[in-house]
Short mmCIF file of C-alpha atoms and ligand atoms in Angstrom, two decimals:
data_model
loop_
_atom_site.label_atom_id
_atom_site.label_comp_id
_atom_site.label_asym_id
_atom_site.label_seq_id
_atom_site.Cartn_x
_atom_site.Cartn_y
_atom_site.Cartn_z
CA MET A 221 -19.49 4.44 18.30
CA ALA A 222 -16.84 2.17 16.30
CA ILE A 223 -14.20 1.26 18.84
CA MET A 224 -10.44 2.46 17.22
CA ARG A 225 -8.18 0.00 16.44
CA ASP A 226 -5.16 0.14 18.91
CA TYR A 227 -2.73 -0.40 16.92
CA ASN A 228 0.05 -1.61 20.04
CA ARG A 229 -1.95 -4.13 19.36
CA ASN A 230 -3.40 -5.30 16.72
CA PRO A 231 -3.18 -4.25 12.50
CA PHE A 232 -5.44 -2.33 10.15
CA ILE A 233 -3.74 -4.58 7.70
CA VAL A 234 -1.39 -7.39 6.83
CA ILE A 235 0.01 -8.11 3.56
CA TRP A 236 1.17 -11.51 2.98
CA GLU A 237 3.39 -12.35 0.03
CA VAL A 238 2.60 -15.45 -0.56
CA THR A 239 5.55 -16.11 -3.01
CA ARG A 240 8.04 -14.44 -5.06
CA MET A 241 7.21 -16.54 -7.95
CA CYS A 242 5.90 -13.66 -10.86
CA PRO A 243 7.22 -14.08 -14.94
CA LEU A 244 7.15 -10.39 -14.95
CA HIS A 245 10.16 -8.15 -14.48
CA CYS A 246 8.85 -5.00 -12.69
CA LEU A 247 11.26 -2.11 -12.86
CA HIS A 248 10.92 -1.42 -8.68
CA CYS A 249 9.50 -4.71 -7.44
CA ARG A 250 10.87 -6.56 -4.23
CA ALA A 251 10.54 -9.92 -5.78
CA ALA A 252 12.90 -11.00 -8.87
CA ALA A 253 11.44 -12.88 -11.52
CA GLN A 254 11.14 -16.55 -11.45
CA LEU A 255 9.11 -19.11 -12.20
CA HIS A 256 9.19 -22.01 -9.33
CA PRO A 257 8.95 -21.58 -5.97
CA TYR A 258 11.58 -20.11 -3.75
CA PRO A 259 13.17 -22.37 -0.61
CA GLY A 260 11.11 -22.16 2.64
CA GLU A 261 8.26 -20.57 1.38
CA LEU A 262 4.95 -20.85 3.68
CA THR A 263 3.51 -24.44 3.48
CA THR A 264 -0.17 -24.69 2.87
CA ASP A 265 -0.46 -25.65 6.17
CA GLU A 266 1.93 -23.04 7.33
CA GLY A 267 0.22 -20.02 5.13
CA LYS A 268 -3.08 -21.95 7.79
CA MET A 269 -1.67 -21.27 10.93
CA LEU A 270 -1.06 -17.34 9.66
CA ILE A 271 -4.05 -16.77 8.87
CA ASP A 272 -5.36 -17.77 12.33
CA GLU A 273 -2.87 -15.84 14.05
CA ILE A 274 -4.09 -13.14 11.78
CA TYR A 275 -7.65 -13.41 12.16
CA SER A 276 -6.90 -13.49 16.30
CA MET A 277 -5.69 -9.68 15.84
CA ASP A 278 -9.20 -8.74 15.62
CA ASN A 279 -9.75 -9.39 12.48
CA PRO A 280 -7.27 -6.74 9.96
CA LEU A 281 -8.30 -6.65 6.12
CA LEU A 282 -5.36 -9.33 5.09
CA VAL A 283 -3.69 -8.89 1.49
CA PHE A 284 -2.84 -11.36 -0.42
CA SER A 285 0.86 -9.69 -2.63
CA GLY A 286 3.23 -11.47 -4.29
CA GLY A 287 5.37 -11.97 -7.14
CA ASP A 288 2.42 -12.79 -8.38
CA PRO A 289 -0.27 -14.93 -6.13
CA LEU A 290 -2.08 -16.77 -8.86
CA MET A 291 1.47 -18.56 -9.48
CA ARG A 292 0.63 -20.94 -5.81
CA LYS A 293 -0.93 -23.85 -6.71
CA ASP A 294 -3.36 -23.62 -2.77
CA ILE A 295 -3.94 -19.95 -4.04
CA PHE A 296 -7.89 -20.83 -3.88
CA GLU A 297 -7.86 -22.93 -0.62
CA LEU A 298 -5.98 -20.27 0.98
CA ILE A 299 -8.60 -17.50 -0.15
CA ASP A 300 -11.24 -20.13 0.94
CA TYR A 301 -9.93 -20.55 3.86
CA ALA A 302 -9.47 -16.64 4.91
CA ALA A 303 -12.90 -16.03 4.07
CA LYS A 304 -15.14 -18.64 5.95
CA LYS A 305 -13.06 -17.56 9.00
CA GLY A 306 -14.15 -13.55 7.98
CA LEU A 307 -11.26 -12.23 6.81
CA ARG A 308 -12.13 -9.55 4.05
CA VAL A 309 -9.46 -10.57 1.79
CA SER A 310 -7.61 -8.33 -1.66
CA ILE A 311 -5.40 -9.75 -4.14
CA THR A 312 -2.42 -7.83 -6.25
CA PRO A 313 -2.34 -10.48 -8.70
CA SER A 314 -0.08 -10.09 -11.61
CA ALA A 315 -0.75 -9.29 -15.56
CA THR A 316 -0.23 -12.37 -16.31
CA PRO A 317 -2.27 -15.17 -18.53
CA LYS A 318 -3.19 -16.52 -15.53
CA LEU A 319 -5.71 -13.42 -15.02
CA THR A 320 -8.60 -15.63 -16.61
CA ARG A 321 -12.55 -15.00 -16.64
CA LYS A 322 -12.36 -19.08 -14.73
CA ASN A 323 -9.51 -17.65 -12.80
CA ILE A 324 -11.20 -13.90 -11.38
CA LEU A 325 -14.66 -15.92 -10.79
CA ARG A 326 -12.86 -18.80 -8.62
CA ALA A 327 -11.21 -15.76 -6.58
CA LYS A 328 -14.64 -14.38 -6.68
CA GLU A 329 -16.88 -17.30 -5.35
CA ALA A 330 -13.89 -18.46 -2.56
CA GLY A 331 -14.54 -14.76 -1.44
CA ILE A 332 -12.18 -12.40 -2.77
CA ALA A 333 -13.63 -8.98 -1.35
CA ARG A 334 -11.25 -6.62 -3.64
CA TRP A 335 -8.65 -7.03 -6.76
CA ALA A 336 -6.13 -4.47 -6.49
CA LEU A 337 -4.09 -3.58 -10.24
CA SER A 338 -0.85 -1.89 -11.16
CA LEU A 339 -0.98 1.02 -13.98
CA ASP A 340 1.64 3.40 -14.25
CA GLY A 341 0.64 4.29 -17.45
CA PRO A 342 -2.43 5.57 -19.89
CA ASP A 343 -1.05 3.88 -22.71
CA ALA A 344 0.43 0.52 -23.01
CA LYS A 345 4.26 2.62 -24.02
CA THR A 346 3.98 4.06 -20.58
CA HIS A 347 3.31 1.22 -18.54
CA ASP A 348 5.03 -1.79 -20.22
CA TYR A 349 8.40 -0.01 -19.30
CA PHE A 350 7.37 -0.12 -16.08
CA ARG A 351 6.56 -3.87 -15.83
CA GLY A 352 9.47 -4.90 -18.27
CA PHE A 353 6.64 -7.02 -20.69
CA SER A 354 4.72 -5.87 -23.89
CA GLY A 355 1.82 -6.55 -23.12
CA THR A 356 0.72 -5.92 -20.13
CA PHE A 357 -1.43 -2.74 -20.24
CA ASP A 358 -3.55 -4.20 -23.01
CA ARG A 359 -4.48 -7.90 -20.05
CA THR A 360 -4.70 -5.16 -17.60
CA MET A 361 -7.77 -3.33 -20.09
CA LYS A 362 -9.17 -6.77 -20.59
CA THR A 363 -8.82 -7.80 -16.97
CA ILE A 364 -10.64 -4.24 -15.74
CA GLU A 365 -13.28 -5.55 -18.27
CA MET A 366 -13.95 -9.52 -16.85
CA LEU A 367 -13.40 -7.55 -13.50
CA ASN A 368 -16.13 -5.24 -14.81
CA GLU A 369 -18.22 -7.91 -16.22
CA LEU A 370 -18.50 -9.84 -13.20
CA LYS A 371 -19.91 -7.16 -10.66
CA ALA A 372 -15.76 -7.61 -8.66
CA PRO A 373 -14.84 -4.29 -7.02
CA PHE A 374 -11.18 -3.40 -7.95
CA GLN A 375 -8.45 -0.82 -6.88
CA ILE A 376 -5.72 0.82 -9.10
CA ASN A 377 -2.03 1.61 -7.17
CA THR A 378 0.07 3.61 -9.26
CA THR A 379 3.87 4.21 -8.94
CA VAL A 380 5.09 8.02 -9.38
CA THR A 381 8.24 8.23 -10.40
CA GLN A 382 9.78 11.13 -13.37
CA TYR A 383 8.59 9.04 -15.93
CA ASN A 384 4.74 8.99 -15.76
CA VAL A 385 3.99 12.32 -13.26
CA ASP A 386 2.97 14.40 -15.87
CA LYS A 387 0.52 11.50 -17.13
CA LEU A 388 -1.07 11.37 -14.44
CA PRO A 389 -3.54 13.57 -15.53
CA GLU A 390 -4.01 10.78 -18.53
CA ILE A 391 -4.12 8.05 -15.68
CA ALA A 392 -6.43 9.43 -13.68
CA ASP A 393 -9.52 10.06 -16.83
CA LEU A 394 -8.42 6.53 -17.65
CA MET A 395 -9.88 5.22 -13.84
CA ALA A 396 -12.52 7.24 -14.03
CA LYS A 397 -14.29 5.57 -16.82
CA CYS A 398 -13.66 2.05 -15.55
CA GLY A 399 -15.04 1.76 -12.52
CA ALA A 400 -12.42 1.67 -10.10
CA VAL A 401 -13.57 1.79 -6.31
CA VAL A 402 -9.86 3.17 -5.03
CA TRP A 403 -7.29 4.46 -6.90
CA THR A 404 -3.24 4.32 -4.76
CA LEU A 405 -0.99 6.51 -5.23
CA PHE A 406 2.92 4.73 -4.47
CA PHE A 407 5.66 7.30 -3.89
CA LEU A 408 8.36 5.68 -4.64
CA VAL A 409 11.10 4.23 -2.05
CA PRO A 410 14.29 3.82 -4.03
CA THR A 411 15.08 0.23 -2.12
CA GLY A 412 15.58 -2.76 -4.43
CA ARG A 413 15.36 -2.13 -7.81
CA GLY A 414 13.20 0.99 -7.11
CA LYS A 415 16.64 2.18 -6.98
CA LEU A 416 16.60 1.65 -10.93
CA LEU A 417 13.61 4.40 -10.84
CA GLN A 418 13.87 8.07 -10.52
CA PRO A 419 11.97 9.31 -7.54
CA ILE A 420 9.81 12.53 -8.15
CA SER A 421 11.46 15.70 -6.00
CA PRO A 422 9.71 16.71 -2.57
CA GLU A 423 8.52 19.84 -4.23
CA GLN A 424 6.58 17.69 -6.78
CA HIS A 425 5.42 15.05 -3.99
CA ASP A 426 3.41 18.31 -2.41
CA GLN A 427 2.14 19.57 -6.26
CA VAL A 428 1.21 15.74 -6.48
CA MET A 429 -1.19 16.01 -3.35
CA HIS A 430 -2.36 19.31 -3.37
CA TRP A 431 -3.75 18.20 -6.87
CA ALA A 432 -4.89 14.19 -5.77
CA PHE A 433 -6.65 15.95 -2.65
CA GLN A 434 -8.57 18.71 -6.01
CA LEU A 435 -9.33 15.57 -8.01
CA GLN A 436 -10.71 14.01 -4.92
CA GLU A 437 -13.52 16.29 -4.40
CA HIS A 438 -14.92 15.43 -7.66
CA ALA A 439 -13.38 11.36 -8.26
CA PRO A 440 -15.76 8.85 -8.79
CA PHE A 441 -13.21 6.69 -6.68
CA HIS A 442 -11.32 7.51 -3.17
CA ILE A 443 -7.96 8.47 -3.42
CA THR A 444 -5.01 6.91 -1.02
CA THR A 445 -1.34 7.08 -0.86
CA THR A 446 1.23 4.10 -0.22
CA GLU A 447 4.52 5.90 1.75
CA GLY A 448 2.91 9.38 1.04
CA GLN A 449 2.49 9.31 4.23
CA PHE A 450 2.21 13.26 4.63
CA TYR A 451 -0.65 13.44 2.13
CA ARG A 452 -2.64 12.89 5.34
CA ARG A 453 -0.97 16.70 6.60
CA VAL A 454 -2.48 18.00 3.25
CA MET A 455 -5.77 16.34 3.69
CA PHE A 456 -5.71 18.39 7.04
CA GLN A 457 -4.63 21.43 6.13
CA GLU A 458 -6.51 21.43 2.76
CA ASN A 459 -10.00 20.87 4.43
CA GLU A 460 -8.99 23.19 7.55
CA LYS A 461 -9.13 25.37 4.83
CA ARG A 462 -12.81 24.58 3.60
CA ARG A 463 -13.94 24.39 6.82
CA ALA A 464 -13.07 28.09 7.70
CA HIS A 465 -15.21 29.35 4.44
CA GLY A 466 -17.90 26.33 5.13
CA LEU A 467 -17.31 24.03 2.75
CA ALA A 468 -17.30 20.31 3.54
CA PRO A 469 -13.96 18.16 3.54
CA ILE A 470 -12.81 16.13 0.96
CA GLY A 471 -12.30 12.31 1.67
CA ARG A 472 -15.10 9.60 1.43
CA PHE A 473 -14.53 5.36 1.06
CA GLN A 474 -16.86 3.77 -2.03
CA ASP A 475 -17.03 0.13 -1.06
CA ASP A 476 -17.36 -1.92 1.94
CA LEU A 477 -13.92 -1.76 3.05
CA ALA A 478 -13.75 -0.51 6.00
CA LYS A 479 -11.25 2.93 6.43
CA ALA A 480 -8.52 3.01 8.55
CA PRO A 481 -9.83 4.54 12.04
CA ARG A 482 -6.63 6.65 11.44
CA GLY A 483 -3.49 6.70 9.06
CA THR A 484 -1.36 3.10 9.15
CA ASN A 485 2.50 3.86 8.60
CA ASP A 486 5.19 1.28 8.22
CA GLY A 487 4.77 -1.28 11.47
CA ASN A 488 1.68 1.31 12.89
CA GLY A 489 -1.53 -0.65 11.97
CA PHE A 490 0.41 -2.05 9.00
CA ILE A 491 2.91 -4.99 8.32
CA PHE A 492 4.10 -6.99 5.98
CA VAL A 493 4.82 -10.72 6.15
CA GLY A 494 7.21 -11.68 3.54
CA HIS A 495 7.32 -15.51 1.37
CA THR A 496 9.38 -17.28 3.75
CA GLY A 497 7.70 -15.70 6.99
CA GLU A 498 9.71 -13.28 7.92
CA VAL A 499 7.91 -9.70 9.93
CA GLU A 500 9.39 -6.76 8.19
CA PRO A 501 7.12 -3.63 8.80
CA SER A 502 6.18 -3.00 5.32
CA GLY A 503 7.49 -4.35 1.98
CA PHE A 504 8.96 -0.93 1.51
CA LEU A 505 11.29 -1.33 4.71
CA PRO A 506 13.18 -4.59 4.92
CA LEU A 507 14.23 -4.90 8.41
CA THR A 508 13.65 -8.13 10.34
CA CYS A 509 11.71 -8.05 13.02
CA GLY A 510 11.11 -12.20 13.63
CA ASN A 511 9.99 -14.82 11.93
CA VAL A 512 6.22 -16.46 11.92
CA LYS A 513 7.63 -19.93 11.73
CA GLU A 514 9.55 -19.63 15.08
CA THR A 515 6.86 -16.70 17.25
CA PRO A 516 3.74 -16.02 16.45
CA LEU A 517 2.77 -12.89 13.98
CA PRO A 518 0.81 -11.34 17.25
CA GLU A 519 3.81 -11.93 19.50
CA ILE A 520 6.00 -10.64 17.27
CA TYR A 521 3.40 -7.29 16.02
CA ARG A 522 3.24 -6.98 19.74
CA LYS A 523 6.98 -7.32 20.91
CA SER A 524 9.20 -5.89 18.21
CA SER A 525 11.90 -3.41 19.47
CA ILE A 526 11.56 -2.01 15.88
CA LEU A 527 8.02 -2.09 15.52
CA ARG A 528 7.52 -1.05 18.99
CA ASN A 529 10.04 2.43 17.69
CA LEU A 530 8.12 2.83 14.58
CA ARG A 531 4.50 2.71 16.43
CA ASN A 532 6.05 6.06 18.52
CA PRO A 533 6.06 8.71 16.83
CA ASN A 534 7.45 11.03 19.31
CA SER A 535 11.01 9.10 19.11
CA TYR A 536 11.14 9.93 15.32
CA LYS A 537 14.44 12.04 15.11
CA GLY A 538 14.66 15.56 13.25
CA LYS A 539 11.45 17.51 11.81
CA CYS A 540 8.73 14.80 11.49
CA GLY A 541 10.25 14.10 15.22
CA VAL A 542 8.91 17.52 16.66
CA CYS A 543 5.91 18.17 14.08
CA GLU A 544 2.79 18.48 15.12
CA PHE A 545 1.63 16.25 12.16
CA ARG A 546 3.77 13.52 13.72
CA ASN A 547 0.79 11.57 15.43
CA LEU A 548 -1.51 12.14 12.13
CA CYS A 549 1.32 11.54 9.63
CA GLY A 550 4.91 10.43 10.80
CA GLY A 551 7.06 10.52 7.64
CA SER A 552 7.01 7.23 5.70
CA ARG A 553 9.74 5.85 8.13
CA ALA A 554 9.97 3.43 4.63
CA ARG A 555 11.78 6.69 2.72
CA ALA A 556 13.75 7.76 6.28
CA TYR A 557 15.47 4.51 6.00
CA ALA A 558 16.16 3.68 2.45
CA LEU A 559 17.48 7.14 2.46
CA THR A 560 19.04 8.06 5.72
CA GLY A 561 19.77 4.06 6.43
CA ASP A 562 17.91 5.77 9.85
CA TYR A 563 14.24 4.15 9.83
CA GLN A 564 13.58 6.88 12.44
CA ALA A 565 14.80 10.06 10.78
CA SER A 566 12.67 12.46 9.30
CA ASP A 567 11.29 11.48 5.91
CA PRO A 568 13.70 13.70 3.33
CA TYR A 569 10.60 13.93 0.83
CA CYS A 570 8.49 16.19 2.99
CA ILE A 571 8.83 20.13 2.93
CA TYR A 572 7.05 21.19 4.97
CA VAL A 573 8.56 22.49 8.22
CA PRO A 574 6.27 22.23 11.70
CA GLN A 575 5.21 24.82 13.73
CA ARG A 576 7.60 25.03 16.23
CA LEU A 577 10.89 25.42 14.04
CA ARG A 578 9.34 28.29 12.53
CA THR A 579 8.60 29.43 16.29
CA ALA A 580 12.44 29.11 16.94
CA ASP A 581 13.64 30.89 13.70
CA ALA A 582 11.68 33.41 14.93
CA ALA A 583 12.74 33.83 17.51
CA ARG A 584 16.61 33.81 17.06
S1 LIG B 799 7.62 16.94 8.66
FE1 LIG B 799 7.22 14.92 8.80
S2 LIG B 799 5.28 15.00 10.68
FE2 LIG B 799 5.12 16.27 9.87
S3 LIG B 799 4.08 16.30 7.92
FE3 LIG B 799 6.16 16.20 7.26
S4 LIG B 799 6.96 13.86 6.76
FE4 LIG B 799 4.67 14.54 8.14
#
């Protein structure tokens, strides 16, 4: 029997923003377009030391993100170093001319286990609007072709906003045709440049999640969410209904990256290391918990009071604090912070009314 990872000690996944360099101007990205390294970016040696520390935390998944990670001159050396240690490494490149067959092959040989590409629309008009550059949709499709040719597994990330919510079924069709192993729906957190985009309403969140659950039954890819923690509540409730009808539960993984033993949340099984080494609960929750240049990552992850609070759903306030799903779901801590200034507040976009509040209402 697999031993459950203790998120109080070790994360399931570490995202390292290896650089903020990127030629694109994506509307919701935390990185501003810049073609030269930002001052203070972790050096190759500092990066390797960080990789050692990550590995020591019971070997979590490691994602090289950016900016565009391929803009870092030492990226293949870092991938190689991490993979040789035994880490399972993913990369989230930007759709730029650096996505050549040669670079994909080099990264694959260095040990990249999975690629993650952004696709925010089923056509060039919708997608390129998000990315701030024409031609990024075509480049993404071309990259998918090359990844398929090279048998390199990939996932697609889609940021869900008012602008593209009606196009999700078309994106899903495209996903099925292109061979992605995972579709991750990013539910917008209005922070940084994400404030420029229009989020979907709380009711639409619920509708999209129920739609995704239905889609999952026959989709040839696995569906996950980022900052859509209450998808786990929707899955649980819908699977309860299926079980009551004698149907098998829905939800599976299709490639060799291990499934999270239980859901992660900002700072809880999930940790973000920024380009200068600052540690945050996630890329959408900009609260500095320490810096790996001064303190080893395991110490920051285990001891930071912010991270400890985030890992304690009993300390949450409002609906999330009394919700029977607070351990399974817990709501988006990043969204709570972005909209209320309190990372322990309730997720404002969840429409669920917890049992305790319904009982209290009925007793009045
Ligand atoms: S109230 Fe909070 S914990 Fe409960 S399902 Fe909604 S987001 Fe999750």
